[in-house]
């Protein structure tokens, strides 16, 4: 098969995520578009695997341990987010907060009951590789290990069973952060989304909220943080935690900016002008 490079596949997905996040009007539309894109990407990879197979054992292991689970995990994640958001109360307040809190409780229960207790979860999180040739090679499914019943329905030519287990771990981790950001955005006090080393109790954002949202989206669109390997939700949560500010639904706020007349990037232009004036002053 064609050699797929892990970082290239991830970069491709992240580029599409930025494109979709910046072009859609709401999170539900964003989820549907990303699910469609990821399903097509996975379909293309499956066709290639079925046609060409793998040249080497380590290529096969890398695909089912790192590449396929990232794609499948994102599909599961976006599907769960879309289901959560389509049944979410439309107004803010306690009902809104309780809804996301209850979703977090369900996620934590699922994690404790089905993921945390498994030997595979401990293996995967510890970074071990000694059983990779068992977990991530085709044809090695041991039906005597008491596996979930869906194992009998998987395509044994394109799944090792544990690639799905890995994808589920990835999806749950992403969903945990998404729900945590929603809860913290709608609570007066709540668990910290970011563990900051410094005491930021006296740090506050003193410009407008729209200005900070503009800055967040600029950093996200330019892939300036972690080479773009960070979600918009996570980047927003970090900014809100750092500057002690609640921004609410930044997605809607951003699309209002897109439609505003005149200078749509007014804050960024203000930063540029301020910096140039400071440079002139210091020279």
Short mmCIF file of C-alpha atoms in Angstrom, two decimals:
data_model
loop_
_atom_site.label_atom_id
_atom_site.label_comp_id
_atom_site.label_asym_id
_atom_site.label_seq_id
_atom_site.Cartn_x
_atom_site.Cartn_y
_atom_site.Cartn_z
CA UNK A 1 0.00 0.00 0.00
CA UNK A 2 1.02 3.63 -0.27
CA UNK A 3 3.04 4.66 2.77
CA UNK A 4 0.95 6.86 5.04
CA UNK A 5 2.91 9.15 7.32
CA UNK A 6 1.21 9.68 10.66
CA UNK A 7 1.97 13.37 10.98
CA UNK A 8 0.80 13.99 7.41
CA UNK A 9 -2.60 12.38 8.06
CA UNK A 10 -2.99 14.33 11.30
CA UNK A 11 -1.97 17.55 9.57
CA UNK A 12 -4.51 16.90 6.84
CA UNK A 13 -7.29 16.38 9.39
CA UNK A 14 -6.31 19.43 11.42
CA UNK A 15 -6.22 21.59 8.30
CA UNK A 16 -9.75 20.47 7.41
CA UNK A 17 -10.91 21.08 10.99
CA UNK A 18 -9.66 24.66 10.85
CA UNK A 19 -11.28 25.18 7.46
CA UNK A 20 -14.65 23.80 8.59
CA UNK A 21 -14.60 25.61 11.95
CA UNK A 22 -14.01 28.92 10.21
CA UNK A 23 -16.68 28.40 7.54
CA UNK A 24 -19.63 26.84 9.39
CA UNK A 25 -22.32 28.71 11.32
CA UNK A 26 -22.65 26.38 14.33
CA UNK A 27 -21.10 23.38 16.03
CA UNK A 28 -23.74 20.94 14.70
CA UNK A 29 -23.03 21.89 11.09
CA UNK A 30 -19.32 21.63 11.86
CA UNK A 31 -19.79 18.10 13.21
CA UNK A 32 -21.76 16.91 10.19
CA UNK A 33 -19.18 18.28 7.75
CA UNK A 34 -16.27 16.75 9.64
CA UNK A 35 -18.00 13.37 9.92
CA UNK A 36 -18.56 13.35 6.15
CA UNK A 37 -14.96 14.32 5.48
CA UNK A 38 -13.52 11.73 7.89
CA UNK A 39 -15.75 8.94 6.61
CA UNK A 40 -14.58 9.60 3.05
CA UNK A 41 -10.95 9.68 4.19
CA UNK A 42 -11.39 6.37 6.00
CA UNK A 43 -13.14 4.85 2.96
CA UNK A 44 -10.23 5.81 0.72
CA UNK A 45 -7.71 4.33 3.15
CA UNK A 46 -9.73 1.12 3.40
CA UNK A 47 -9.80 0.73 -0.38
CA UNK A 48 -6.03 1.16 -0.45
CA UNK A 49 -5.47 -1.37 2.35
CA UNK A 50 -7.73 -3.97 0.76
CA UNK A 51 -6.08 -3.49 -2.62
CA UNK A 52 -2.41 -3.31 -1.66
CA UNK A 53 -2.10 -4.61 1.90
CA UNK A 54 1.02 -3.76 3.91
CA UNK A 55 4.62 -4.16 2.83
CA UNK A 56 6.03 -4.55 6.35
CA UNK A 57 4.79 -5.55 9.79
CA UNK A 58 5.70 -2.21 11.37
CA UNK A 59 3.74 -0.40 8.64
CA UNK A 60 0.64 -2.43 9.49
CA UNK A 61 1.06 -1.83 13.22
CA UNK A 62 1.57 1.90 12.72
CA UNK A 63 -1.59 2.15 10.62
CA UNK A 64 -3.86 0.35 13.08
CA UNK A 65 -2.29 1.87 16.20
CA UNK A 66 -1.86 5.49 15.16
CA UNK A 67 -3.48 6.42 11.85
CA UNK A 68 -6.85 4.66 11.67
CA UNK A 69 -7.74 5.25 15.37
CA UNK A 70 -7.19 9.00 14.98
CA UNK A 71 -9.63 9.12 12.07
CA UNK A 72 -12.17 6.77 13.63
CA UNK A 73 -11.81 8.44 17.03
CA UNK A 74 -12.62 11.82 15.48
CA UNK A 75 -15.70 10.33 13.79
CA UNK A 76 -16.93 8.95 17.12
CA UNK A 77 -16.17 12.26 18.83
CA UNK A 78 -17.98 14.45 16.31
CA UNK A 79 -20.93 12.07 16.27
CA UNK A 80 -21.23 12.28 20.07
CA UNK A 81 -20.93 16.07 20.06
CA UNK A 82 -23.64 16.38 17.40
CA UNK A 83 -25.97 14.15 19.41
CA UNK A 84 -25.30 16.15 22.56
CA UNK A 85 -25.81 19.52 20.89
CA UNK A 86 -29.00 18.58 19.01
CA UNK A 87 -30.75 17.84 22.32
CA UNK A 88 -29.20 20.70 24.31
CA UNK A 89 -31.48 23.33 25.93
CA UNK A 90 -31.48 26.50 23.84
CA UNK A 91 -31.07 28.94 26.71
CA UNK A 92 -28.23 29.52 29.14
CA UNK A 93 -28.55 29.26 32.89
CA UNK A 94 -28.84 26.35 35.31
CA UNK A 95 -30.73 24.11 32.88
CA UNK A 96 -27.98 24.58 30.34
CA UNK A 97 -25.24 23.94 32.90
CA UNK A 98 -26.99 20.89 34.36
CA UNK A 99 -27.36 19.40 30.91
CA UNK A 100 -23.61 19.44 30.23
CA UNK A 101 -22.85 18.31 33.78
CA UNK A 102 -25.11 15.29 33.31
CA UNK A 103 -23.41 14.50 30.00
CA UNK A 104 -20.07 14.63 31.82
CA UNK A 105 -21.35 12.20 34.45
CA UNK A 106 -22.41 9.77 31.72
CA UNK A 107 -19.01 10.06 30.08
CA UNK A 108 -17.19 9.45 33.37
CA UNK A 109 -19.36 6.40 34.09
CA UNK A 110 -18.69 4.98 30.65
CA UNK A 111 -14.98 5.58 31.14
CA UNK A 112 -14.91 3.86 34.55
CA UNK A 113 -17.13 0.93 33.52
CA UNK A 114 -15.69 0.13 30.10
CA UNK A 115 -12.26 1.72 29.60
CA UNK A 116 -10.38 2.35 32.85
CA UNK A 117 -10.65 -1.24 34.08
CA UNK A 118 -9.27 -2.81 30.91
CA UNK A 119 -5.74 -4.17 30.65
CA UNK A 120 -5.53 -2.68 27.16
CA UNK A 121 -6.15 0.86 28.44
CA UNK A 122 -3.23 0.57 30.84
CA UNK A 123 -1.10 -0.89 28.06
CA UNK A 124 -1.97 1.92 25.64
CA UNK A 125 -1.56 4.79 28.13
CA UNK A 126 1.77 3.48 29.39
CA UNK A 127 3.23 3.68 25.89
CA UNK A 128 4.17 0.01 25.78
CA UNK A 129 4.94 -1.67 22.46
CA UNK A 130 5.69 -5.28 23.46
CA UNK A 131 2.21 -6.52 22.46
CA UNK A 132 1.71 -4.33 19.40
CA UNK A 133 2.07 -7.32 17.10
CA UNK A 134 -0.90 -8.89 18.91
CA UNK A 135 -3.12 -5.84 19.30
CA UNK A 136 -2.49 -4.10 15.98
CA UNK A 137 -2.07 -6.79 13.34
CA UNK A 138 -4.84 -8.28 11.24
CA UNK A 139 -6.00 -11.80 12.04
CA UNK A 140 -4.89 -11.81 15.67
CA UNK A 141 -8.28 -11.37 17.35
CA UNK A 142 -8.60 -13.82 20.24
CA UNK A 143 -12.30 -14.57 20.64
CA UNK A 144 -11.66 -16.42 23.90
CA UNK A 145 -10.72 -13.24 25.77
CA UNK A 146 -14.33 -12.25 26.45
CA UNK A 147 -14.36 -9.42 23.92
CA UNK A 148 -17.40 -7.21 23.26
CA UNK A 149 -20.03 -8.84 21.07
CA UNK A 150 -19.57 -6.32 18.26
CA UNK A 151 -16.22 -7.99 17.50
CA UNK A 152 -18.15 -10.55 15.45
CA UNK A 153 -19.43 -7.79 13.16
CA UNK A 154 -16.17 -6.01 12.36
CA UNK A 155 -14.41 -6.27 9.02
CA UNK A 156 -11.46 -8.53 9.82
CA UNK A 157 -9.69 -7.30 6.67
CA UNK A 158 -9.63 -3.71 7.96
CA UNK A 159 -9.76 -3.93 11.74
CA UNK A 160 -7.77 -5.50 14.54
CA UNK A 161 -10.53 -4.83 17.12
CA UNK A 162 -8.05 -2.89 19.23
CA UNK A 163 -7.85 -0.10 16.69
CA UNK A 164 -11.48 0.60 17.63
CA UNK A 165 -10.62 0.39 21.34
CA UNK A 166 -7.89 2.97 20.75
CA UNK A 167 -10.29 5.17 18.77
CA UNK A 168 -12.77 5.04 21.63
CA UNK A 169 -10.12 6.21 24.09
CA UNK A 170 -9.22 9.11 21.79
CA UNK A 171 -12.89 10.05 21.31
CA UNK A 172 -13.59 10.01 25.05
CA UNK A 173 -10.58 12.19 25.84
CA UNK A 174 -11.66 14.76 23.24
CA UNK A 175 -15.25 14.69 24.47
CA UNK A 176 -14.14 15.14 28.08
CA UNK A 177 -12.33 18.35 27.21
CA UNK A 178 -15.26 19.60 25.12
CA UNK A 179 -17.77 19.04 27.94
CA UNK A 180 -15.40 20.48 30.52
CA UNK A 181 -15.05 23.70 28.51
CA UNK A 182 -18.85 23.93 28.18
CA UNK A 183 -19.34 23.48 31.92
CA UNK A 184 -16.68 26.03 32.86
CA UNK A 185 -18.04 28.54 30.35
CA UNK A 186 -21.45 28.43 31.99
CA UNK A 187 -20.54 28.23 35.65
CA UNK A 188 -19.60 31.00 38.04
CA UNK A 189 -17.07 28.67 39.55
CA UNK A 190 -15.95 25.33 38.25
CA UNK A 191 -13.03 22.98 37.81
CA UNK A 192 -10.07 24.49 36.08
CA UNK A 193 -9.64 23.54 32.45
CA UNK A 194 -5.97 24.37 32.50
CA UNK A 195 -3.42 23.79 35.24
CA UNK A 196 -1.39 26.96 35.20
CA UNK A 197 1.87 27.08 37.08
CA UNK A 198 1.62 30.78 37.80
CA UNK A 199 -0.98 32.45 39.97
CA UNK A 200 -3.18 34.21 37.46
CA UNK A 201 -5.77 35.50 39.93
CA UNK A 202 -4.75 39.10 39.20
CA UNK A 203 -4.64 38.65 35.41
CA UNK A 204 -7.76 39.85 33.61
CA UNK A 205 -8.71 40.52 30.02
CA UNK A 206 -9.54 44.23 29.92
CA UNK A 207 -10.43 44.65 26.28
CA UNK A 208 -13.73 43.52 24.75
CA UNK A 209 -14.66 39.83 24.58
CA UNK A 210 -14.98 40.08 20.82
CA UNK A 211 -11.35 41.25 20.70
CA UNK A 212 -10.18 38.13 22.53
CA UNK A 213 -12.32 35.91 20.29
CA UNK A 214 -10.74 37.57 17.26
CA UNK A 215 -7.29 36.84 18.67
CA UNK A 216 -8.18 33.20 19.44
CA UNK A 217 -9.48 32.59 15.94
CA UNK A 218 -6.42 34.26 14.41
CA UNK A 219 -4.10 31.95 16.37
CA UNK A 220 -6.23 28.97 15.40
CA UNK A 221 -6.52 29.84 11.70
CA UNK A 222 -2.78 30.51 11.39
CA UNK A 223 -1.84 27.25 13.18
CA UNK A 224 0.50 29.33 15.35
CA UNK A 225 0.01 27.22 18.51
CA UNK A 226 1.49 23.70 18.54
CA UNK A 227 1.70 23.79 14.73
CA UNK A 228 -2.09 23.74 14.61
CA UNK A 229 -2.35 20.53 16.63
CA UNK A 230 -4.82 22.06 19.07
CA UNK A 231 -8.58 22.31 18.81
CA UNK A 232 -10.41 25.60 18.78
CA UNK A 233 -12.26 24.51 21.93
CA UNK A 234 -9.02 23.84 23.79
CA UNK A 235 -7.39 27.06 22.63
CA UNK A 236 -10.44 29.02 23.73
CA UNK A 237 -10.50 27.32 27.13
CA UNK A 238 -6.82 28.13 27.70
CA UNK A 239 -7.38 31.81 26.87
CA UNK A 240 -10.43 32.02 29.13
CA UNK A 241 -8.61 30.35 32.00
CA UNK A 242 -5.50 32.49 31.59
CA UNK A 243 -7.37 35.79 31.40
CA UNK A 244 -10.19 34.98 33.86
CA UNK A 245 -12.96 35.70 31.37
CA UNK A 246 -16.01 33.77 30.13
CA UNK A 247 -16.62 34.11 26.41
CA UNK A 248 -19.76 32.03 25.97
CA UNK A 249 -20.46 30.71 22.47
CA UNK A 250 -17.43 31.92 20.54
CA UNK A 251 -18.67 30.21 17.37
CA UNK A 252 -21.68 32.51 17.05
CA UNK A 253 -19.62 35.53 18.06
CA UNK A 254 -17.09 34.80 15.34
CA UNK A 255 -19.74 34.55 12.65
CA UNK A 256 -21.16 37.87 13.75
CA UNK A 257 -17.67 39.30 13.21
CA UNK A 258 -17.57 37.83 9.70
CA UNK A 259 -20.75 39.69 8.83
CA UNK A 260 -19.88 43.02 10.39
CA UNK A 261 -19.32 45.98 8.10
CA UNK A 262 -15.97 47.66 7.73
CA UNK A 263 -12.85 46.28 9.34
CA UNK A 264 -13.59 42.67 10.32
CA UNK A 265 -10.19 42.21 11.97
CA UNK A 266 -10.23 45.50 13.85
CA UNK A 267 -8.51 44.19 16.98
CA UNK A 268 -5.66 42.55 15.07
CA UNK A 269 -5.12 45.75 13.13
CA UNK A 270 -5.19 47.64 16.43
CA UNK A 271 -2.47 45.31 17.76
CA UNK A 272 -0.38 45.85 14.64
CA UNK A 273 -0.67 49.63 14.87
CA UNK A 274 0.07 49.62 18.59
CA UNK A 275 3.18 47.49 18.09
CA UNK A 276 4.49 49.67 15.28
CA UNK A 277 3.94 52.81 17.37
CA UNK A 278 5.80 51.16 20.26
CA UNK A 279 8.68 50.24 17.92
CA UNK A 280 8.89 53.82 16.66
CA UNK A 281 8.85 55.08 20.22
CA UNK A 282 11.67 52.74 21.28
CA UNK A 283 13.92 53.45 18.25
#
